[in-house]
Short mmCIF file of C-alpha atoms and ligand atoms in Angstrom, two decimals:
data_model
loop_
_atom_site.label_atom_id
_atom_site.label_comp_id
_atom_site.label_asym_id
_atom_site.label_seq_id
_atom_site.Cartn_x
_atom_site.Cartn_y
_atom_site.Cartn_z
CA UNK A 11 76.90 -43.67 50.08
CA UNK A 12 73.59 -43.10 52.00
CA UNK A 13 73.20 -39.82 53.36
CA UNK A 14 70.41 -39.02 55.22
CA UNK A 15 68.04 -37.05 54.04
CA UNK A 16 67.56 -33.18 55.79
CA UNK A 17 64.59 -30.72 55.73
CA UNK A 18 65.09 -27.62 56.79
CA UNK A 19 62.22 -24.88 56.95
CA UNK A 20 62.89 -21.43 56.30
CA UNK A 21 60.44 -19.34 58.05
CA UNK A 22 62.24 -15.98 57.29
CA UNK A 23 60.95 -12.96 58.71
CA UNK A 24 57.67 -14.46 59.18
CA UNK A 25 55.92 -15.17 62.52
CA UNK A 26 55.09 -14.18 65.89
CA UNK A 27 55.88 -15.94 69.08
CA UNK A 28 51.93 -17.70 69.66
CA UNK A 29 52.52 -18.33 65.64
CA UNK A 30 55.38 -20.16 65.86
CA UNK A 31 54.69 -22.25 68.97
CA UNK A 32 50.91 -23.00 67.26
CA UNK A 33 52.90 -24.31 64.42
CA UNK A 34 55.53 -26.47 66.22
CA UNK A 35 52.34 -28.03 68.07
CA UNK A 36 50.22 -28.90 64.71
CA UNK A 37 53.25 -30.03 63.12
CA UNK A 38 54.43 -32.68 65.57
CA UNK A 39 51.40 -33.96 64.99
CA UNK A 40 51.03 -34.54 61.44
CA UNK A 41 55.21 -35.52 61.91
CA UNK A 42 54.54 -38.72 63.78
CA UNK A 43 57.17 -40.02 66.16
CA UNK A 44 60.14 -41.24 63.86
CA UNK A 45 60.43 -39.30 60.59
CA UNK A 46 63.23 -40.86 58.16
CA UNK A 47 64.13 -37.50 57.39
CA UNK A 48 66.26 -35.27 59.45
CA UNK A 49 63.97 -31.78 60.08
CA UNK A 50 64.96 -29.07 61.73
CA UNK A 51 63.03 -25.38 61.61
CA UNK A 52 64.38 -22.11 61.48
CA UNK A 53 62.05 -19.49 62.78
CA UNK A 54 63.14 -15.59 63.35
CA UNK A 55 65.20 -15.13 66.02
CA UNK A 56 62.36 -13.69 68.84
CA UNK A 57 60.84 -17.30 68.12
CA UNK A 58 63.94 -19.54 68.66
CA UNK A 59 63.62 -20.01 72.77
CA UNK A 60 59.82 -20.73 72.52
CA UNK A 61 60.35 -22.83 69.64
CA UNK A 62 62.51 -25.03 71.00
CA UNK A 63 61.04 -25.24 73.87
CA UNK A 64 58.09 -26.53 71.79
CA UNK A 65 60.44 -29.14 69.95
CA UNK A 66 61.65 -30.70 73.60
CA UNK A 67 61.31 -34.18 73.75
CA UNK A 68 60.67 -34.32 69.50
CA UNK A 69 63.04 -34.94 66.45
CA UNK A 70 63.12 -32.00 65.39
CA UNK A 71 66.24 -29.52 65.21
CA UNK A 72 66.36 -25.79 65.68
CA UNK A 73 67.88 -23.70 63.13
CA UNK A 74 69.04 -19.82 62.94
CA UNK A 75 68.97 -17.96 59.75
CA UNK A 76 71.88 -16.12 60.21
CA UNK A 77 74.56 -14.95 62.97
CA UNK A 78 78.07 -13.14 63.10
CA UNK A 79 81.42 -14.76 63.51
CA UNK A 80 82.64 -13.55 66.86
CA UNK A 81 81.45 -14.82 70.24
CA UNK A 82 81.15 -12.33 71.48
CA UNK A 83 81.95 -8.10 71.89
CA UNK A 84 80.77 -4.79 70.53
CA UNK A 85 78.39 -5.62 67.23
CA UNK A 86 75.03 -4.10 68.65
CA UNK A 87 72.14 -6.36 66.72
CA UNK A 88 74.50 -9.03 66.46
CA UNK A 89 73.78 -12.55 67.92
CA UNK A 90 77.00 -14.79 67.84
CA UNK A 91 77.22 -18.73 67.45
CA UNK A 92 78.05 -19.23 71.55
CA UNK A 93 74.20 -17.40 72.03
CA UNK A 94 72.94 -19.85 69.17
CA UNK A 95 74.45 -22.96 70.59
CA UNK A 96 73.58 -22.10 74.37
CA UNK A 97 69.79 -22.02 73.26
CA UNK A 98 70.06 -25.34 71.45
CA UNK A 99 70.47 -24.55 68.12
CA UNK A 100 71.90 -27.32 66.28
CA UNK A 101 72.11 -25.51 62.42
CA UNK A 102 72.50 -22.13 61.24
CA UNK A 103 71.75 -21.22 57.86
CA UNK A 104 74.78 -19.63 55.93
CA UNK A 105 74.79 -16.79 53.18
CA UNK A 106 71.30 -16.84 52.34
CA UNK A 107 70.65 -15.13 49.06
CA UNK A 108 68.48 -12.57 50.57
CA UNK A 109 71.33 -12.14 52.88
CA UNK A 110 73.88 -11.71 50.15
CA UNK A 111 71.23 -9.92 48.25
CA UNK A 112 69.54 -6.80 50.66
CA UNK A 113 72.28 -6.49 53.26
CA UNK A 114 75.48 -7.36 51.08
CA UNK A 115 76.89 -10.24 52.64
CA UNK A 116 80.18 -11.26 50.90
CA UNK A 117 81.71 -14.91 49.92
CA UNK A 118 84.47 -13.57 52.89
CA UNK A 119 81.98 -12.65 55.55
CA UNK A 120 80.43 -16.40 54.92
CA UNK A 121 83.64 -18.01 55.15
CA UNK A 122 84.09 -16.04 58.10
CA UNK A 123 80.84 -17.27 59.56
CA UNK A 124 81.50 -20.75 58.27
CA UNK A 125 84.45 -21.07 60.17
CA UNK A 126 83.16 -19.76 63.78
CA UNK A 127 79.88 -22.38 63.53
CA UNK A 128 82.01 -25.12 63.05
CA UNK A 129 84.23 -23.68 65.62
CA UNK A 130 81.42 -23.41 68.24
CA UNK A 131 79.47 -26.77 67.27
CA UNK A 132 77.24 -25.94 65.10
CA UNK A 133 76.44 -27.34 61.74
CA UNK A 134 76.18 -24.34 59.25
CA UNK A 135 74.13 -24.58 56.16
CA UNK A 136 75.91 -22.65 53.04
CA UNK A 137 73.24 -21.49 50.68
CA UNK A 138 74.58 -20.81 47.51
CA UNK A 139 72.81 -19.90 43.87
CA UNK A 140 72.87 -18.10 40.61
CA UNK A 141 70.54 -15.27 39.31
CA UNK A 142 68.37 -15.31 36.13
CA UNK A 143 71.08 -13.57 34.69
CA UNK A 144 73.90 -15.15 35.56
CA UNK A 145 72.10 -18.57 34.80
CA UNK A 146 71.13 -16.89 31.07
CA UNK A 147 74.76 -16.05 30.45
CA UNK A 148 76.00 -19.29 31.45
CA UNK A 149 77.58 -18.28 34.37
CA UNK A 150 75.95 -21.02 36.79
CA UNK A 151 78.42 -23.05 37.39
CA UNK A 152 81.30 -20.19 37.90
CA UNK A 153 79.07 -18.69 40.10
CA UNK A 154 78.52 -21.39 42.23
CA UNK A 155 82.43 -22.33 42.48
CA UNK A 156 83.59 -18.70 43.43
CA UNK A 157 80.39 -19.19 46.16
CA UNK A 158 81.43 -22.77 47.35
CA UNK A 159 85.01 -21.97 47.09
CA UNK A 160 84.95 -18.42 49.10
CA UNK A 161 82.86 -19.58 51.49
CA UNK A 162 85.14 -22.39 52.77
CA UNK A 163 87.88 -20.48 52.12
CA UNK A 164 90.30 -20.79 55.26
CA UNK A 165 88.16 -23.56 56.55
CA UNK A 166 89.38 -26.94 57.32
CA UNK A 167 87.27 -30.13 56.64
CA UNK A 168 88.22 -32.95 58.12
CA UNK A 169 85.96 -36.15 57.64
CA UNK A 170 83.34 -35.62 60.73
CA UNK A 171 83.06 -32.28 60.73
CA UNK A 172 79.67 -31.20 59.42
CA UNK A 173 78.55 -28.39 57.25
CA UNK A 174 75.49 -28.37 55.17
CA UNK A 175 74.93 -27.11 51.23
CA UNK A 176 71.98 -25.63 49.83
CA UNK A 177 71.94 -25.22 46.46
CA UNK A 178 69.21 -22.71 45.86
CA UNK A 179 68.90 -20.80 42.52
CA UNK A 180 67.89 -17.59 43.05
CA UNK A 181 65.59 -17.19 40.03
CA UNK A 182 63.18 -20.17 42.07
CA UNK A 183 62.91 -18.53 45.34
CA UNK A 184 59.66 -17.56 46.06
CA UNK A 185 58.67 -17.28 42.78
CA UNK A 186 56.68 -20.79 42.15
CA UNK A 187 59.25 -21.75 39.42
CA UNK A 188 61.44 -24.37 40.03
CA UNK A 189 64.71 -25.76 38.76
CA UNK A 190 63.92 -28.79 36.74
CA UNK A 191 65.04 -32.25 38.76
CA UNK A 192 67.57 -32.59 36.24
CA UNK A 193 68.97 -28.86 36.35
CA UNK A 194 69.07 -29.48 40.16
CA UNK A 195 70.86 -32.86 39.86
CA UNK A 196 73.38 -30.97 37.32
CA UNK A 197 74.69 -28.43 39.82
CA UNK A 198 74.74 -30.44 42.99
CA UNK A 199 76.65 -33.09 41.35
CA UNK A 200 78.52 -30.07 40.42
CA UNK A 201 79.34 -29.18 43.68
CA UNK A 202 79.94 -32.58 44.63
CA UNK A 203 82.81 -32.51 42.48
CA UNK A 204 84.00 -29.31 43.93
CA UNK A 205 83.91 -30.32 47.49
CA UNK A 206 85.67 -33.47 46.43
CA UNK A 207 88.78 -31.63 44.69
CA UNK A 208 89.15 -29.73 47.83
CA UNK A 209 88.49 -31.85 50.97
CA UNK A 210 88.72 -35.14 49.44
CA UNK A 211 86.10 -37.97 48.83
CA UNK A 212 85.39 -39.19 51.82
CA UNK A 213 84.27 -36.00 53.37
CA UNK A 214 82.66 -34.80 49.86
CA UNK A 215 80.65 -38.31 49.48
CA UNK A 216 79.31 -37.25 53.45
CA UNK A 217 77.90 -33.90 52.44
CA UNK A 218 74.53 -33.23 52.25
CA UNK A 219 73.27 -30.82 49.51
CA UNK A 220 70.00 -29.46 50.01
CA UNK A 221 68.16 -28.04 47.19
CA UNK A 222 65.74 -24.77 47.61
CA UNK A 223 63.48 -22.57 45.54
CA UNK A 224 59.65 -22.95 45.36
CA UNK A 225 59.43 -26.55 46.86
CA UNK A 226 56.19 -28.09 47.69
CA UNK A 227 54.27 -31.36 48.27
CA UNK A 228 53.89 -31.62 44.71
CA UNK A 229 57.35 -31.13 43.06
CA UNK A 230 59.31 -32.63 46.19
CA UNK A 231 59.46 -36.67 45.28
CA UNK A 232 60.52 -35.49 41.83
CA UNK A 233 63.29 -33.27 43.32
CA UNK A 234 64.32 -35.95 46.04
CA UNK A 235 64.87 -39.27 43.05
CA UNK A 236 68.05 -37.07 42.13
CA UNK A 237 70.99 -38.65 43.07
CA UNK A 238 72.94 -35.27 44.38
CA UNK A 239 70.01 -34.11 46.24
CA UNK A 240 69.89 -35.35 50.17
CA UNK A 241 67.05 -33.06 50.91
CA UNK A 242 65.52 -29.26 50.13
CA UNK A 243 65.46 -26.03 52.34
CA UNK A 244 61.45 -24.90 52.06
CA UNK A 245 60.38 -21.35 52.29
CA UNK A 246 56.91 -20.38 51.70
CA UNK A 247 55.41 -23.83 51.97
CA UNK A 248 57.38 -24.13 55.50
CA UNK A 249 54.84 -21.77 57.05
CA UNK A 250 52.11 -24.28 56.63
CA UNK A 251 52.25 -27.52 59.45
CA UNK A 252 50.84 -30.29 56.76
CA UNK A 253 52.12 -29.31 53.74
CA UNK A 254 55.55 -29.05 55.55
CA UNK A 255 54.89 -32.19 56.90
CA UNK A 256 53.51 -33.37 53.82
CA UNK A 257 57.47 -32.56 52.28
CA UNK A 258 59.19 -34.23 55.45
CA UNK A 259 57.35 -37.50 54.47
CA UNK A 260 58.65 -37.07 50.88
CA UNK A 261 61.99 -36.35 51.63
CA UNK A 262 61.93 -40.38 53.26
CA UNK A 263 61.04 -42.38 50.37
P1 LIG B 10 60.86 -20.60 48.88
O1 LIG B 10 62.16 -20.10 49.68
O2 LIG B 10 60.68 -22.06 49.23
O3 LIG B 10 59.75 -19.75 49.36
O4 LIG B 10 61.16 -20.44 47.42
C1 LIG B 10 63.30 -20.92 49.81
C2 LIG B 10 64.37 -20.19 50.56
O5 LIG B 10 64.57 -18.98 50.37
O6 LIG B 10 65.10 -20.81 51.39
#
């Protein structure tokens, strides 16, 4: 099946407003008009009007890095997936490590978040990934299941309705070392599998499966031949308009 392939770019807390619009503008450029890819960027939440503002009229999809699962109510800090979707936001990334990691996000809070994007429209992106640890004790791959598994858990997937994984190991983010193509390839067919035991082929062999952790111009066509992996989700080499752009055109080969 041909799934096509997504780039998402992970700006984290990085940016100011001027920042992010100067980016959008330089990038467009070196995008040209009809990138293969999918791309859609994810810039802090101050940043996401402006932004897409910026992106009117382009290809390109705006992305939040987080939200919470009701629409609305007392959670002071909060931003819900109705606020998300009413400023355009087609994804929202899911679970981030650094998420899980510095303010304790659990597999049940995902779910829960999992569950209200698709509710509300939007197309959430599950990021998912082992530590050094856990990947030296040859834990990866139970890991990964308990993730994939508990964040779904509760939600329904029905052939059309579209959710996102990101595979990103957590011993390659920001640190300039990469999983090996063929590590990559090993858990996203992996997860393939996983998604196919519980929602069936059809809707499995529709996923996309993003991989993430130090990608760049140079390691992305290696990363991109695997057969499991529809696309990456870019950190630190998202902050830069041509060597972004430089992955987009990667991703479409
Ligand atoms: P990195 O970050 O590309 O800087 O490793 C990826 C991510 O955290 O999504």
């Amino acid at each position: 099946m041909k799934r096509r392939p997504l780039v998402v770019a992970n700006w984290k807390m990085n940016k100011t407003v001027p920042e992010s619009v100067d980016f959008v503008q330089e990038f467009l450029q070196f995008l040209g008009r009809e990138p293969k890819a999918e791309v859609a960027l994810s810039p802090s939440f101050t940043a996401l009007v402006p932004v897409g503002d910026a992106l009117e009229g382009s290809p390109v999809a705006l992305a939040a890095q987080n939200m919470h699962w009701e629409d609305s109510g007392a959670f002071t800090g909060e931003i819900s997936p109705i606020q998300l979707r009413d400023i355009g936001c087609r994804f929202v990334l899911i679970g981030h490590s650094e998420r899980r990691q510095y303010f304790g996000e659990s597999d049940g809070e995902v779910s829960r978040k999992i569950s209200a994007a698709l509710r509300e429209g939007l197309v959430p992106i599950l990021c998912i990934g082992e530590t050094l640890g856990e990947r030296d004790y040859g834990k990866t791959f139970e890991v990964i299941e308990r993730q994939v598994c508990g964040g779904t858990e509760g939600v329904a997937l029905e052939s059309g309705s579209e959710i996102v994984l990101a595979y990103e190991p957590i011993w390659a983010i920001g640190t300039g070392k990469t999983a090996t193509p063929e590590e990559a390839q090993e858990v996203h067919r992996f997860v393939r599998g996983l998604t196919a035991s519980v929602s069936g082929a059809e809707v499995s062999e529709a996923i996309r499966i993003l991989y993430g952790g130090s990608v760049n111009p140079e390691n992305m066509t290696a990363i991109m031949e695997m057969a499991d992996v529809d696309g990456v989700l870019v950190g630190g080499a998202s902050l830069v308009p041509d060597s972004f752009a430089q992955i987009v055109r990667s991703a479409s080969h």
